[in-house]
Amino acid sequence: PRVDYSLYYVTGRSLLPPAPASYTGPPDEWYLAHLEQALAGGVTVVQVREKDVDGGEFYEVARRSKEVCDRYNVPLFINDRLDIACLLECHLHVGQSDLPARLARQLLGPDALLGVSVNTVDEMREVLEEGVADYVGVGPCFGTQTKKNLNPIMGPRGVRAILETLGDSEVKAVVIGGITPTTIPNVLAQTPAPLTSGGYRHLDGLAVVSSIAAATDPFTAATELRALFLGRKMLP
Ligand code: TZP
Ligand code: MG
């Protein structure tokens, strides 16, 4: 089944705002209620990314996130933890310093989706040569407070160079890093890459952490982000 990558939400529980007075559920379920609102607002893919918790807690957060995503028919990716992705029959996203994608693919099996982070054209070429990834997360496009050990900022031009390398490959591409309603118009206008076969290679989606995770109203935040992507002008 084809996946809609248009609004890819990478969770980060540490960024969540405090629950508003209108929230009456259990405090430990605020994260899930917040996630559910983001899904209702139009998030099309979710990745659980938990950098500061142990395996047991990560598993539990991922398991409960999957219950919510399943109800919305939205695919759930696990960041880095192949073991947890396998246990929960989820998809997996790996960075450049995680287990290599071709090894992850061996344990995941052919049905799970696999995403890889890329920051350079060389990394993009390698992903294409390996041939095991379904999509790439391209970034950081802009500066961000969200990630420690941030790779070099690429800017829209760097992202476009990746899309040029991707060409008309089936591998999908989402951009990440400082993606907000303010930056989206620039990203969408500056990233389409001309193809040698004619036409342009466009981004398949926008990936965000703080633009949704830090929102007190994740429903409205997701609705706005998705509308900006869907309303983009595509070059022919
Ligand atoms: N990878 C590259 S930048 C980034 C990740 C996980 C964090 C993006 O966070 P934000 O808040 O959307 O800028
Ligand atoms: Mg990683």
PDB file of C-alpha atoms and ligand atoms in Angstrom:
ATOM      1  CA  PRO A   1       0.000   0.000   0.000  1.00  0.00           C
ATOM      2  CA  ARG A   2       1.247   3.475  -0.854  1.00  0.00           C
ATOM      3  CA  VAL A   3       2.157   5.672   2.083  1.00  0.00           C
ATOM      4  CA  ASP A   4       1.226   9.348   2.305  1.00  0.00           C
ATOM      5  CA  TYR A   5       4.364  11.051   3.652  1.00  0.00           C
ATOM      6  CA  SER A   6       2.950  14.584   3.443  1.00  0.00           C
ATOM      7  CA  LEU A   7       2.950  15.318   7.190  1.00  0.00           C
ATOM      8  CA  TYR A   8       5.458  13.223   9.105  1.00  0.00           C
ATOM      9  CA  TYR A   9       5.374  13.804  12.869  1.00  0.00           C
ATOM     10  CA  VAL A  10       8.412  12.807  14.914  1.00  0.00           C
ATOM     11  CA  THR A  11       7.330  12.682  18.547  1.00  0.00           C
ATOM     12  CA  GLY A  12       9.341  14.056  21.416  1.00  0.00           C
ATOM     13  CA  ARG A  13       7.660  13.806  24.778  1.00  0.00           C
ATOM     14  CA  SER A  14      10.110  16.239  26.375  1.00  0.00           C
ATOM     15  CA  LEU A  15       8.772  19.078  24.198  1.00  0.00           C
ATOM     16  CA  LEU A  16       5.096  18.611  25.081  1.00  0.00           C
ATOM     17  CA  PRO A  17       3.399  21.609  26.691  1.00  0.00           C
ATOM     18  CA  PRO A  18       1.658  21.057  30.016  1.00  0.00           C
ATOM     19  CA  ALA A  19      -1.861  19.672  29.655  1.00  0.00           C
ATOM     20  CA  PRO A  20      -4.440  22.468  29.392  1.00  0.00           C
ATOM     21  CA  ALA A  21      -7.185  22.868  32.021  1.00  0.00           C
ATOM     22  CA  SER A  22      -9.654  21.423  29.490  1.00  0.00           C
ATOM     23  CA  TYR A  23      -7.764  18.088  29.546  1.00  0.00           C
ATOM     24  CA  THR A  24      -9.375  15.826  32.132  1.00  0.00           C
ATOM     25  CA  GLY A  25      -7.661  12.491  31.351  1.00  0.00           C
ATOM     26  CA  PRO A  26      -4.896  10.792  33.363  1.00  0.00           C
ATOM     27  CA  PRO A  27      -1.642  12.846  33.416  1.00  0.00           C
ATOM     28  CA  ASP A  28       0.416   9.971  31.969  1.00  0.00           C
ATOM     29  CA  GLU A  29      -1.941   9.796  29.002  1.00  0.00           C
ATOM     30  CA  TRP A  30      -1.588  13.453  27.974  1.00  0.00           C
ATOM     31  CA  TYR A  31       1.087  12.453  25.473  1.00  0.00           C
ATOM     32  CA  LEU A  32      -1.343  10.026  23.817  1.00  0.00           C
ATOM     33  CA  ALA A  33      -4.202  12.531  23.819  1.00  0.00           C
ATOM     34  CA  HIS A  34      -1.872  15.095  22.249  1.00  0.00           C
ATOM     35  CA  LEU A  35      -0.779  12.550  19.617  1.00  0.00           C
ATOM     36  CA  GLU A  36      -4.386  11.679  18.872  1.00  0.00           C
ATOM     37  CA  GLN A  37      -5.237  15.347  18.270  1.00  0.00           C
ATOM     38  CA  ALA A  38      -2.278  15.633  15.881  1.00  0.00           C
ATOM     39  CA  LEU A  39      -3.547  12.583  13.977  1.00  0.00           C
ATOM     40  CA  ALA A  40      -7.075  13.984  13.861  1.00  0.00           C
ATOM     41  CA  GLY A  41      -5.585  17.214  12.470  1.00  0.00           C
ATOM     42  CA  GLY A  42      -3.937  15.460   9.540  1.00  0.00           C
ATOM     43  CA  VAL A  43      -0.630  13.831  10.502  1.00  0.00           C
ATOM     44  CA  THR A  44      -0.046  11.038   7.954  1.00  0.00           C
ATOM     45  CA  VAL A  45       3.023   9.281   9.414  1.00  0.00           C
ATOM     46  CA  VAL A  46       4.333   9.064  12.991  1.00  0.00           C
ATOM     47  CA  GLN A  47       7.802   8.246  14.287  1.00  0.00           C
ATOM     48  CA  VAL A  48       8.374   7.573  17.972  1.00  0.00           C
ATOM     49  CA  ARG A  49      11.727   9.062  18.893  1.00  0.00           C
ATOM     50  CA  GLU A  50      12.730   8.836  22.542  1.00  0.00           C
ATOM     51  CA  LYS A  51      16.358   9.626  23.167  1.00  0.00           C
ATOM     52  CA  ASP A  52      16.438   9.653  26.954  1.00  0.00           C
ATOM     53  CA  VAL A  53      14.515   6.574  28.036  1.00  0.00           C
ATOM     54  CA  ASP A  54      15.418   2.942  28.549  1.00  0.00           C
ATOM     55  CA  GLY A  55      14.181   0.023  26.493  1.00  0.00           C
ATOM     56  CA  GLY A  56      11.257  -0.861  28.734  1.00  0.00           C
ATOM     57  CA  GLU A  57       9.865   2.654  28.789  1.00  0.00           C
ATOM     58  CA  PHE A  58      10.501   3.139  25.056  1.00  0.00           C
ATOM     59  CA  TYR A  59       8.666  -0.110  24.345  1.00  0.00           C
ATOM     60  CA  GLU A  60       5.669   0.975  26.397  1.00  0.00           C
ATOM     61  CA  VAL A  61       5.478   4.441  24.779  1.00  0.00           C
ATOM     62  CA  ALA A  62       5.787   2.845  21.337  1.00  0.00           C
ATOM     63  CA  ARG A  63       3.153   0.187  22.069  1.00  0.00           C
ATOM     64  CA  ARG A  64       0.614   2.744  23.234  1.00  0.00           C
ATOM     65  CA  SER A  65       1.455   5.092  20.341  1.00  0.00           C
ATOM     66  CA  LYS A  66       0.831   2.224  17.940  1.00  0.00           C
ATOM     67  CA  GLU A  67      -2.654   1.648  19.359  1.00  0.00           C
ATOM     68  CA  VAL A  68      -3.508   5.273  18.591  1.00  0.00           C
ATOM     69  CA  CYS A  69      -1.898   5.251  15.115  1.00  0.00           C
ATOM     70  CA  ASP A  70      -3.663   1.984  14.226  1.00  0.00           C
ATOM     71  CA  ARG A  71      -7.021   3.619  14.935  1.00  0.00           C
ATOM     72  CA  TYR A  72      -6.141   6.326  12.397  1.00  0.00           C
ATOM     73  CA  ASN A  73      -4.614   3.870   9.930  1.00  0.00           C
ATOM     74  CA  VAL A  74      -1.365   5.809  10.107  1.00  0.00           C
ATOM     75  CA  PRO A  75       1.981   3.975   9.814  1.00  0.00           C
ATOM     76  CA  LEU A  76       4.237   4.129  12.868  1.00  0.00           C
ATOM     77  CA  PHE A  77       8.017   4.189  12.609  1.00  0.00           C
ATOM     78  CA  ILE A  78      10.333   3.489  15.532  1.00  0.00           C
ATOM     79  CA  ASN A  79      13.518   5.545  15.723  1.00  0.00           C
ATOM     80  CA  ASP A  80      16.657   3.381  15.864  1.00  0.00           C
ATOM     81  CA  ARG A  81      15.328   0.530  18.058  1.00  0.00           C
ATOM     82  CA  LEU A  82      15.114  -2.355  15.617  1.00  0.00           C
ATOM     83  CA  ASP A  83      14.218  -4.720  18.459  1.00  0.00           C
ATOM     84  CA  ILE A  84      11.178  -2.664  19.400  1.00  0.00           C
ATOM     85  CA  ALA A  85      10.125  -2.211  15.779  1.00  0.00           C
ATOM     86  CA  CYS A  86      10.251  -5.995  15.299  1.00  0.00           C
ATOM     87  CA  LEU A  87       8.385  -6.766  18.523  1.00  0.00           C
ATOM     88  CA  LEU A  88       5.573  -4.353  17.679  1.00  0.00           C
ATOM     89  CA  GLU A  89       5.579  -5.053  13.941  1.00  0.00           C
ATOM     90  CA  CYS A  90       6.239  -1.392  13.273  1.00  0.00           C
ATOM     91  CA  HIS A  91       8.359   0.323  10.651  1.00  0.00           C
ATOM     92  CA  LEU A  92      11.897   1.576  11.390  1.00  0.00           C
ATOM     93  CA  HIS A  93      13.899   4.765  10.904  1.00  0.00           C
ATOM     94  CA  VAL A  94      17.689   4.672  11.219  1.00  0.00           C
ATOM     95  CA  GLY A  95      20.234   7.466  11.318  1.00  0.00           C
ATOM     96  CA  GLN A  96      23.736   7.309   9.892  1.00  0.00           C
ATOM     97  CA  SER A  97      25.226   6.200  13.222  1.00  0.00           C
ATOM     98  CA  ASP A  98      22.610   3.522  13.907  1.00  0.00           C
ATOM     99  CA  LEU A  99      22.633  -0.061  12.659  1.00  0.00           C
ATOM    100  CA  PRO A 100      23.265   0.046   8.874  1.00  0.00           C
ATOM    101  CA  ALA A 101      20.075  -0.045   6.863  1.00  0.00           C
ATOM    102  CA  ARG A 102      20.946  -3.242   4.970  1.00  0.00           C
ATOM    103  CA  LEU A 103      21.365  -5.125   8.294  1.00  0.00           C
ATOM    104  CA  ALA A 104      18.189  -3.654   9.739  1.00  0.00           C
ATOM    105  CA  ARG A 105      16.359  -4.779   6.620  1.00  0.00           C
ATOM    106  CA  GLN A 106      17.435  -8.395   7.189  1.00  0.00           C
ATOM    107  CA  LEU A 107      15.627  -8.607  10.502  1.00  0.00           C
ATOM    108  CA  LEU A 108      12.691  -6.372   9.555  1.00  0.00           C
ATOM    109  CA  GLY A 109      11.665  -8.493   6.631  1.00  0.00           C
ATOM    110  CA  PRO A 110      10.365  -7.224   3.319  1.00  0.00           C
ATOM    111  CA  ASP A 111       6.977  -5.884   4.479  1.00  0.00           C
ATOM    112  CA  ALA A 112       8.115  -3.293   6.992  1.00  0.00           C
ATOM    113  CA  LEU A 113       9.053   0.158   5.777  1.00  0.00           C
ATOM    114  CA  LEU A 114      12.547   1.484   6.378  1.00  0.00           C
ATOM    115  CA  GLY A 115      13.668   5.112   6.468  1.00  0.00           C
ATOM    116  CA  VAL A 116      17.203   6.488   6.591  1.00  0.00           C
ATOM    117  CA  SER A 117      18.507   9.954   7.509  1.00  0.00           C
ATOM    118  CA  VAL A 118      20.712  11.663   4.945  1.00  0.00           C
ATOM    119  CA  ASN A 119      22.685  14.882   5.233  1.00  0.00           C
ATOM    120  CA  THR A 120      24.938  14.721   2.166  1.00  0.00           C
ATOM    121  CA  VAL A 121      24.790  13.730  -1.487  1.00  0.00           C
ATOM    122  CA  ASP A 122      27.277  10.911  -0.770  1.00  0.00           C
ATOM    123  CA  GLU A 123      24.967   9.477   1.900  1.00  0.00           C
ATOM    124  CA  MET A 124      22.075   9.756  -0.541  1.00  0.00           C
ATOM    125  CA  ARG A 125      24.045   7.868  -3.229  1.00  0.00           C
ATOM    126  CA  GLU A 126      24.877   5.134  -0.743  1.00  0.00           C
ATOM    127  CA  VAL A 127      21.223   4.714   0.226  1.00  0.00           C
ATOM    128  CA  LEU A 128      20.294   4.366  -3.446  1.00  0.00           C
ATOM    129  CA  GLU A 129      23.064   1.805  -4.024  1.00  0.00           C
ATOM    130  CA  GLU A 130      21.995  -0.274  -1.013  1.00  0.00           C
ATOM    131  CA  GLY A 131      18.442  -0.246  -2.289  1.00  0.00           C
ATOM    132  CA  VAL A 132      16.771  -1.138   1.017  1.00  0.00           C
ATOM    133  CA  ALA A 133      15.221   2.198   2.059  1.00  0.00           C
ATOM    134  CA  ASP A 134      11.650   3.274   1.342  1.00  0.00           C
ATOM    135  CA  TYR A 135      12.274   6.915   2.130  1.00  0.00           C
ATOM    136  CA  VAL A 136      14.965   9.306   3.286  1.00  0.00           C
ATOM    137  CA  GLY A 137      14.698  11.995   5.949  1.00  0.00           C
ATOM    138  CA  VAL A 138      16.698  14.925   4.557  1.00  0.00           C
ATOM    139  CA  GLY A 139      18.082  17.425   7.028  1.00  0.00           C
ATOM    140  CA  PRO A 140      18.605  19.439   9.036  1.00  0.00           C
ATOM    141  CA  CYS A 141      17.294  21.981   6.560  1.00  0.00           C
ATOM    142  CA  PHE A 142      17.415  24.811   9.102  1.00  0.00           C
ATOM    143  CA  GLY A 143      18.763  25.270  12.604  1.00  0.00           C
ATOM    144  CA  THR A 144      16.796  23.634  15.400  1.00  0.00           C
ATOM    145  CA  GLN A 145      16.952  23.346  19.172  1.00  0.00           C
ATOM    146  CA  THR A 146      15.333  19.922  19.041  1.00  0.00           C
ATOM    147  CA  LYS A 147      18.275  17.666  18.204  1.00  0.00           C
ATOM    148  CA  LYS A 148      21.593  17.302  19.990  1.00  0.00           C
ATOM    149  CA  ASN A 149      24.669  16.610  17.803  1.00  0.00           C
ATOM    150  CA  LEU A 150      23.070  18.245  14.827  1.00  0.00           C
ATOM    151  CA  ASN A 151      24.623  17.565  11.420  1.00  0.00           C
ATOM    152  CA  PRO A 152      25.551  20.558   9.225  1.00  0.00           C
ATOM    153  CA  ILE A 153      22.574  22.705   8.270  1.00  0.00           C
ATOM    154  CA  MET A 154      21.811  22.097   4.591  1.00  0.00           C
ATOM    155  CA  GLY A 155      19.454  24.903   3.700  1.00  0.00           C
ATOM    156  CA  PRO A 156      16.920  24.472   0.900  1.00  0.00           C
ATOM    157  CA  ARG A 157      19.794  24.329  -1.616  1.00  0.00           C
ATOM    158  CA  GLY A 158      21.344  21.347   0.133  1.00  0.00           C
ATOM    159  CA  VAL A 159      17.967  19.636   0.226  1.00  0.00           C
ATOM    160  CA  ARG A 160      17.526  20.299  -3.484  1.00  0.00           C
ATOM    161  CA  ALA A 161      20.906  18.674  -4.210  1.00  0.00           C
ATOM    162  CA  ILE A 162      19.651  15.533  -2.463  1.00  0.00           C
ATOM    163  CA  LEU A 163      16.455  15.561  -4.551  1.00  0.00           C
ATOM    164  CA  GLU A 164      18.551  15.963  -7.676  1.00  0.00           C
ATOM    165  CA  THR A 165      20.529  12.858  -6.667  1.00  0.00           C
ATOM    166  CA  LEU A 166      17.284  10.987  -5.983  1.00  0.00           C
ATOM    167  CA  GLY A 167      16.024  11.855  -9.441  1.00  0.00           C
ATOM    168  CA  ASP A 168      12.969   9.833 -10.367  1.00  0.00           C
ATOM    169  CA  SER A 169      13.796   7.012  -7.926  1.00  0.00           C
ATOM    170  CA  GLU A 170      10.864   5.381  -6.099  1.00  0.00           C
ATOM    171  CA  VAL A 171      12.507   6.322  -2.785  1.00  0.00           C
ATOM    172  CA  LYS A 172      10.470   9.045  -1.083  1.00  0.00           C
ATOM    173  CA  ALA A 173      11.943  12.132   0.590  1.00  0.00           C
ATOM    174  CA  VAL A 174      10.815  14.227   3.544  1.00  0.00           C
ATOM    175  CA  VAL A 175      12.611  17.316   4.804  1.00  0.00           C
ATOM    176  CA  ILE A 176      13.348  17.844   8.519  1.00  0.00           C
ATOM    177  CA  GLY A 177      14.858  20.509  10.766  1.00  0.00           C
ATOM    178  CA  GLY A 178      13.269  23.865  11.535  1.00  0.00           C
ATOM    179  CA  ILE A 179      10.160  23.176   9.471  1.00  0.00           C
ATOM    180  CA  THR A 180       7.450  25.631  10.582  1.00  0.00           C
ATOM    181  CA  PRO A 181       4.572  27.470   8.910  1.00  0.00           C
ATOM    182  CA  THR A 182       7.019  30.366   8.396  1.00  0.00           C
ATOM    183  CA  THR A 183       9.777  28.337   6.713  1.00  0.00           C
ATOM    184  CA  ILE A 184       7.585  25.977   4.660  1.00  0.00           C
ATOM    185  CA  PRO A 185       6.864  28.362   1.761  1.00  0.00           C
ATOM    186  CA  ASN A 186      10.621  28.902   1.217  1.00  0.00           C
ATOM    187  CA  VAL A 187      11.380  25.198   1.397  1.00  0.00           C
ATOM    188  CA  LEU A 188       8.653  24.301  -1.065  1.00  0.00           C
ATOM    189  CA  ALA A 189       9.626  27.066  -3.473  1.00  0.00           C
ATOM    190  CA  GLN A 190      13.378  26.380  -3.398  1.00  0.00           C
ATOM    191  CA  THR A 191      13.693  22.589  -3.333  1.00  0.00           C
ATOM    192  CA  PRO A 192      12.202  21.236  -6.581  1.00  0.00           C
ATOM    193  CA  ALA A 193      15.115  19.734  -8.544  1.00  0.00           C
ATOM    194  CA  PRO A 194      15.133  19.574 -12.335  1.00  0.00           C
ATOM    195  CA  LEU A 195      15.235  16.024 -13.700  1.00  0.00           C
ATOM    196  CA  THR A 196      17.352  15.089 -16.700  1.00  0.00           C
ATOM    197  CA  SER A 197      14.266  13.336 -18.051  1.00  0.00           C
ATOM    198  CA  GLY A 198      12.351  16.619 -17.828  1.00  0.00           C
ATOM    199  CA  GLY A 199      10.083  17.877 -15.066  1.00  0.00           C
ATOM    200  CA  TYR A 200      11.019  18.267 -11.405  1.00  0.00           C
ATOM    201  CA  ARG A 201      11.630  16.087  -8.403  1.00  0.00           C
ATOM    202  CA  HIS A 202       9.605  17.416  -5.445  1.00  0.00           C
ATOM    203  CA  LEU A 203       9.618  16.621  -1.749  1.00  0.00           C
ATOM    204  CA  ASP A 204       7.115  13.978  -0.681  1.00  0.00           C
ATOM    205  CA  GLY A 205       6.494  15.515   2.702  1.00  0.00           C
ATOM    206  CA  LEU A 206       7.445  17.646   5.663  1.00  0.00           C
ATOM    207  CA  ALA A 207       8.796  16.165   8.899  1.00  0.00           C
ATOM    208  CA  VAL A 208       8.399  18.091  12.135  1.00  0.00           C
ATOM    209  CA  VAL A 209       9.062  17.674  15.810  1.00  0.00           C
ATOM    210  CA  SER A 210       8.490  20.931  17.658  1.00  0.00           C
ATOM    211  CA  SER A 211       5.953  22.450  15.254  1.00  0.00           C
ATOM    212  CA  ILE A 212       3.528  19.822  16.534  1.00  0.00           C
ATOM    213  CA  ALA A 213       5.036  18.475  19.770  1.00  0.00           C
ATOM    214  CA  ALA A 214       5.308  21.915  21.382  1.00  0.00           C
ATOM    215  CA  ALA A 215       1.860  23.052  20.208  1.00  0.00           C
ATOM    216  CA  THR A 216      -0.839  23.497  22.829  1.00  0.00           C
ATOM    217  CA  ASP A 217      -3.329  22.839  20.018  1.00  0.00           C
ATOM    218  CA  PRO A 218      -1.779  20.016  17.965  1.00  0.00           C
ATOM    219  CA  PHE A 219      -4.959  19.571  15.923  1.00  0.00           C
ATOM    220  CA  THR A 220      -4.748  23.102  14.527  1.00  0.00           C
ATOM    221  CA  ALA A 221      -0.955  22.929  14.159  1.00  0.00           C
ATOM    222  CA  ALA A 222      -1.206  19.739  12.088  1.00  0.00           C
ATOM    223  CA  THR A 223      -4.081  21.093  10.001  1.00  0.00           C
ATOM    224  CA  GLU A 224      -2.107  24.224   9.155  1.00  0.00           C
ATOM    225  CA  LEU A 225       1.125  22.379   8.295  1.00  0.00           C
ATOM    226  CA  ARG A 226      -0.659  19.878   6.078  1.00  0.00           C
ATOM    227  CA  ALA A 227      -2.652  22.595   4.289  1.00  0.00           C
ATOM    228  CA  LEU A 228       0.597  24.436   3.506  1.00  0.00           C
ATOM    229  CA  PHE A 229       2.033  21.283   1.950  1.00  0.00           C
ATOM    230  CA  LEU A 230      -1.090  20.269   0.039  1.00  0.00           C
ATOM    231  CA  GLY A 231      -1.603  23.801  -1.256  1.00  0.00           C
ATOM    232  CA  ARG A 232       1.905  23.978  -2.701  1.00  0.00           C
ATOM    233  CA  LYS A 233       2.427  24.943  -6.276  1.00  0.00           C
ATOM    234  CA  MET A 234       4.041  22.053  -8.122  1.00  0.00           C
ATOM    235  CA  LEU A 235       6.377  22.806 -10.977  1.00  0.00           C
ATOM    236  CA  PRO A 236       5.402  20.796 -14.068  1.00  0.00           C
TER     237      PRO A 236
HETATM  238  N1  TZP B   1      16.867  15.222  12.560  1.00  0.00           N
HETATM  239  C1  TZP B   1      17.377  16.247  11.899  1.00  0.00           C
HETATM  240  S1  TZP B   1      16.791  17.716  12.523  1.00  0.00           S
HETATM  241  C2  TZP B   1      15.835  16.935  13.678  1.00  0.00           C
HETATM  242  C3  TZP B   1      16.005  15.569  13.549  1.00  0.00           C
HETATM  243  C4  TZP B   1      15.361  14.551  14.387  1.00  0.00           C
HETATM  244  C5  TZP B   1      14.982  17.642  14.668  1.00  0.00           C
HETATM  245  C6  TZP B   1      13.926  18.469  14.015  1.00  0.00           C
HETATM  246  O1  TZP B   1      13.157  19.101  15.007  1.00  0.00           O
HETATM  247  P1  TZP B   1      12.285  20.381  14.705  1.00  0.00           P
HETATM  248  O2  TZP B   1      11.730  20.755  16.052  1.00  0.00           O
HETATM  249  O3  TZP B   1      11.182  19.967  13.766  1.00  0.00           O
HETATM  250  O4  TZP B   1      13.188  21.426  14.137  1.00  0.00           O
HETATM  251 MG    MG B   2      19.804   7.807  15.431  1.00  0.00          MG
END
